[in-house]
PDB file of C-alpha atoms in Angstrom:
ATOM      1  CA  MET H   1     130.129 106.078 136.170  1.00 51.00           C
ATOM      2  CA  ASP H   2     129.512 106.989 132.564  1.00 54.00           C
ATOM      3  CA  THR H   3     127.045 104.864 130.699  1.00 61.00           C
ATOM      4  CA  VAL H   4     126.734 104.844 126.981  1.00 59.00           C
ATOM      5  CA  GLU H   5     123.124 104.838 125.908  1.00 68.00           C
ATOM      6  CA  LYS H   6     122.645 102.888 122.737  1.00 75.00           C
ATOM      7  CA  LYS H   7     119.854 104.334 120.626  1.00 82.00           C
ATOM      8  CA  GLN H   8     117.761 102.131 118.401  1.00 85.00           C
ATOM      9  CA  ARG H   9     118.156 102.907 114.716  1.00 91.00           C
ATOM     10  CA  ILE H  10     115.004 103.111 112.642  1.00 93.00           C
ATOM     11  CA  CYS H  11     115.468 102.267 108.960  1.00 93.00           C
ATOM     12  CA  VAL H  12     112.738 103.108 106.437  1.00 94.00           C
ATOM     13  CA  LEU H  13     112.715 100.970 103.297  1.00 93.00           C
ATOM     14  CA  ALA H  14     110.423 101.576 100.332  1.00 92.00           C
ATOM     15  CA  VAL H  15     109.053  98.459  98.643  1.00 92.00           C
ATOM     16  CA  ASP H  16     107.049  97.899  95.479  1.00 91.00           C
ATOM     17  CA  GLY H  17     107.346  94.153  94.880  1.00 89.00           C
ATOM     18  CA  SER H  18     109.765  94.547  91.988  1.00 92.00           C
ATOM     19  CA  LYS H  19     112.985  92.599  91.506  1.00 93.00           C
ATOM     20  CA  HIS H  20     114.929  95.774  92.314  1.00 94.00           C
ATOM     21  CA  SER H  21     112.992  96.230  95.544  1.00 92.00           C
ATOM     22  CA  ASP H  22     113.706  92.628  96.561  1.00 90.00           C
ATOM     23  CA  LEU H  23     117.410  93.075  95.807  1.00 92.00           C
ATOM     24  CA  ALA H  24     117.476  96.289  97.859  1.00 92.00           C
ATOM     25  CA  LEU H  25     115.918  94.491 100.846  1.00 90.00           C
ATOM     26  CA  LYS H  26     118.439  91.686 100.523  1.00 90.00           C
ATOM     27  CA  TRP H  27     121.298  94.193 100.301  1.00 92.00           C
ATOM     28  CA  TYR H  28     120.002  95.982 103.410  1.00 92.00           C
ATOM     29  CA  THR H  29     119.856  92.765 105.452  1.00 89.00           C
ATOM     30  CA  GLU H  30     123.338  91.685 104.348  1.00 90.00           C
ATOM     31  CA  ASN H  31     125.169  95.034 104.499  1.00 93.00           C
ATOM     32  CA  VAL H  32     123.407  97.593 106.681  1.00 92.00           C
ATOM     33  CA  HIS H  33     121.238  95.864 109.282  1.00 90.00           C
ATOM     34  CA  LYS H  34     122.533  95.668 112.841  1.00 89.00           C
ATOM     35  CA  SER H  35     121.046  93.810 115.767  1.00 86.00           C
ATOM     36  CA  GLY H  36     118.464  96.011 117.472  1.00 87.00           C
ATOM     37  CA  ASP H  37     117.539  97.987 114.358  1.00 90.00           C
ATOM     38  CA  LYS H  38     113.849  98.557 113.687  1.00 90.00           C
ATOM     39  CA  VAL H  39     112.779  98.400 110.036  1.00 91.00           C
ATOM     40  CA  LEU H  40     109.749 100.246 108.699  1.00 92.00           C
ATOM     41  CA  LEU H  41     108.581  99.090 105.291  1.00 92.00           C
ATOM     42  CA  THR H  42     106.631 101.605 103.255  1.00 92.00           C
ATOM     43  CA  HIS H  43     104.653 101.415 100.023  1.00 91.00           C
ATOM     44  CA  CYS H  44     102.620 104.144  98.342  1.00 89.00           C
ATOM     45  CA  VAL H  45      99.553 103.246  96.336  1.00 85.00           C
ATOM     46  CA  ASP H  46      99.172 105.463  93.276  1.00 78.00           C
ATOM     47  CA  HIS H  47      95.473 105.760  92.477  1.00 71.00           C
ATOM     48  CA  ARG H  48      96.013 108.212  89.628  1.00 70.00           C
ATOM     49  CA  LYS H  49      96.099 105.449  87.028  1.00 67.00           C
ATOM     50  CA  HIS H  50      92.442 104.710  87.815  1.00 59.00           C
ATOM     51  CA  LEU H  51      91.430 108.311  87.231  1.00 64.00           C
ATOM     52  CA  THR H  52      92.491 108.365  83.593  1.00 63.00           C
ATOM     53  CA  TYR H  53      92.182 106.210  80.529  1.00 61.00           C
ATOM     54  CA  GLY H  54      94.921 107.316  78.210  1.00 60.00           C
ATOM     55  CA  SER H  55      94.512 111.071  78.083  1.00 59.00           C
ATOM     56  CA  VAL H  56      90.794 110.958  78.963  1.00 55.00           C
ATOM     57  CA  SER H  57      89.803 111.795  82.549  1.00 60.00           C
ATOM     58  CA  MET H  58      87.460 109.367  84.339  1.00 58.00           C
ATOM     59  CA  VAL H  59      86.699 111.704  87.247  1.00 60.00           C
ATOM     60  CA  PRO H  60      83.065 112.300  86.232  1.00 59.00           C
ATOM     61  CA  GLY H  61      82.718 108.560  85.506  1.00 63.00           C
ATOM     62  CA  ASN H  62      81.061 105.803  87.474  1.00 70.00           C
ATOM     63  CA  PRO H  63      81.920 106.244  91.190  1.00 74.00           C
ATOM     64  CA  ASP H  64      81.366 102.531  91.883  1.00 80.00           C
ATOM     65  CA  SER H  65      83.915 101.579  89.251  1.00 76.00           C
ATOM     66  CA  ILE H  66      86.509 103.891  90.758  1.00 76.00           C
ATOM     67  CA  THR H  67      85.708 102.682  94.299  1.00 82.00           C
ATOM     68  CA  HIS H  68      86.181  99.042  93.248  1.00 82.00           C
ATOM     69  CA  ALA H  69      89.446  99.866  91.480  1.00 80.00           C
ATOM     70  CA  PHE H  70      90.751 101.660  94.586  1.00 84.00           C
ATOM     71  CA  ALA H  71      89.724  98.735  96.820  1.00 88.00           C
ATOM     72  CA  ALA H  72      91.524  96.279  94.530  1.00 87.00           C
ATOM     73  CA  GLU H  73      94.693  98.409  94.668  1.00 87.00           C
ATOM     74  CA  GLU H  74      94.486  98.610  98.471  1.00 90.00           C
ATOM     75  CA  LYS H  75      94.097  94.816  98.707  1.00 93.00           C
ATOM     76  CA  LYS H  76      97.063  94.326  96.386  1.00 91.00           C
ATOM     77  CA  ALA H  77      99.171  96.727  98.484  1.00 92.00           C
ATOM     78  CA  LYS H  78      98.240  94.936 101.718  1.00 93.00           C
ATOM     79  CA  GLU H  79      99.256  91.574 100.245  1.00 93.00           C
ATOM     80  CA  LEU H  80     102.524  93.092  98.995  1.00 91.00           C
ATOM     81  CA  MET H  81     103.350  94.462 102.454  1.00 91.00           C
ATOM     82  CA  GLU H  82     102.553  91.134 104.139  1.00 91.00           C
ATOM     83  CA  ASN H  83     104.813  89.263 101.701  1.00 89.00           C
ATOM     84  CA  GLU H  84     107.660  91.775 102.008  1.00 88.00           C
ATOM     85  CA  GLN H  85     107.419  91.740 105.799  1.00 86.00           C
ATOM     86  CA  ALA H  86     107.547  87.943 105.870  1.00 85.00           C
ATOM     87  CA  ASP H  87     110.577  87.967 103.549  1.00 80.00           C
ATOM     88  CA  ILE H  88     112.564  90.439 105.620  1.00 80.00           C
ATOM     89  CA  GLU H  89     111.671  88.884 108.987  1.00 74.00           C
ATOM     90  CA  ASP H  90     112.998  85.476 107.899  1.00 66.00           C
ATOM     91  CA  PRO H  91     116.641  86.463 108.509  1.00 64.00           C
ATOM     92  CA  GLY H  92     115.723  87.862 111.940  1.00 72.00           C
ATOM     93  CA  VAL H  93     115.064  91.501 111.085  1.00 80.00           C
ATOM     94  CA  ASN H  94     112.738  93.335 113.499  1.00 79.00           C
ATOM     95  CA  CYS H  95     110.052  94.783 111.263  1.00 75.00           C
TER      96      CYS H  95
END
């Protein structure tokens, strides 16, 4: 007897907390998502903005200041991912 093995689809969605990102998540849940799909949300933190001030490099600057700025960005990214995950799991998406 032939059996058809159904493979789980893994969908990777990039999020940044913007209106466009929210609309893309909504569009995915309404138009692409199928039961059994696994969704991986991803967000990249860009620390480069803390290494410059205008056109002046801060690399030789105060290491504590840069460390605190990086930690604040990481905290912000974690909160963003928690919020996005809660939003997409509401309609029953496995994330």
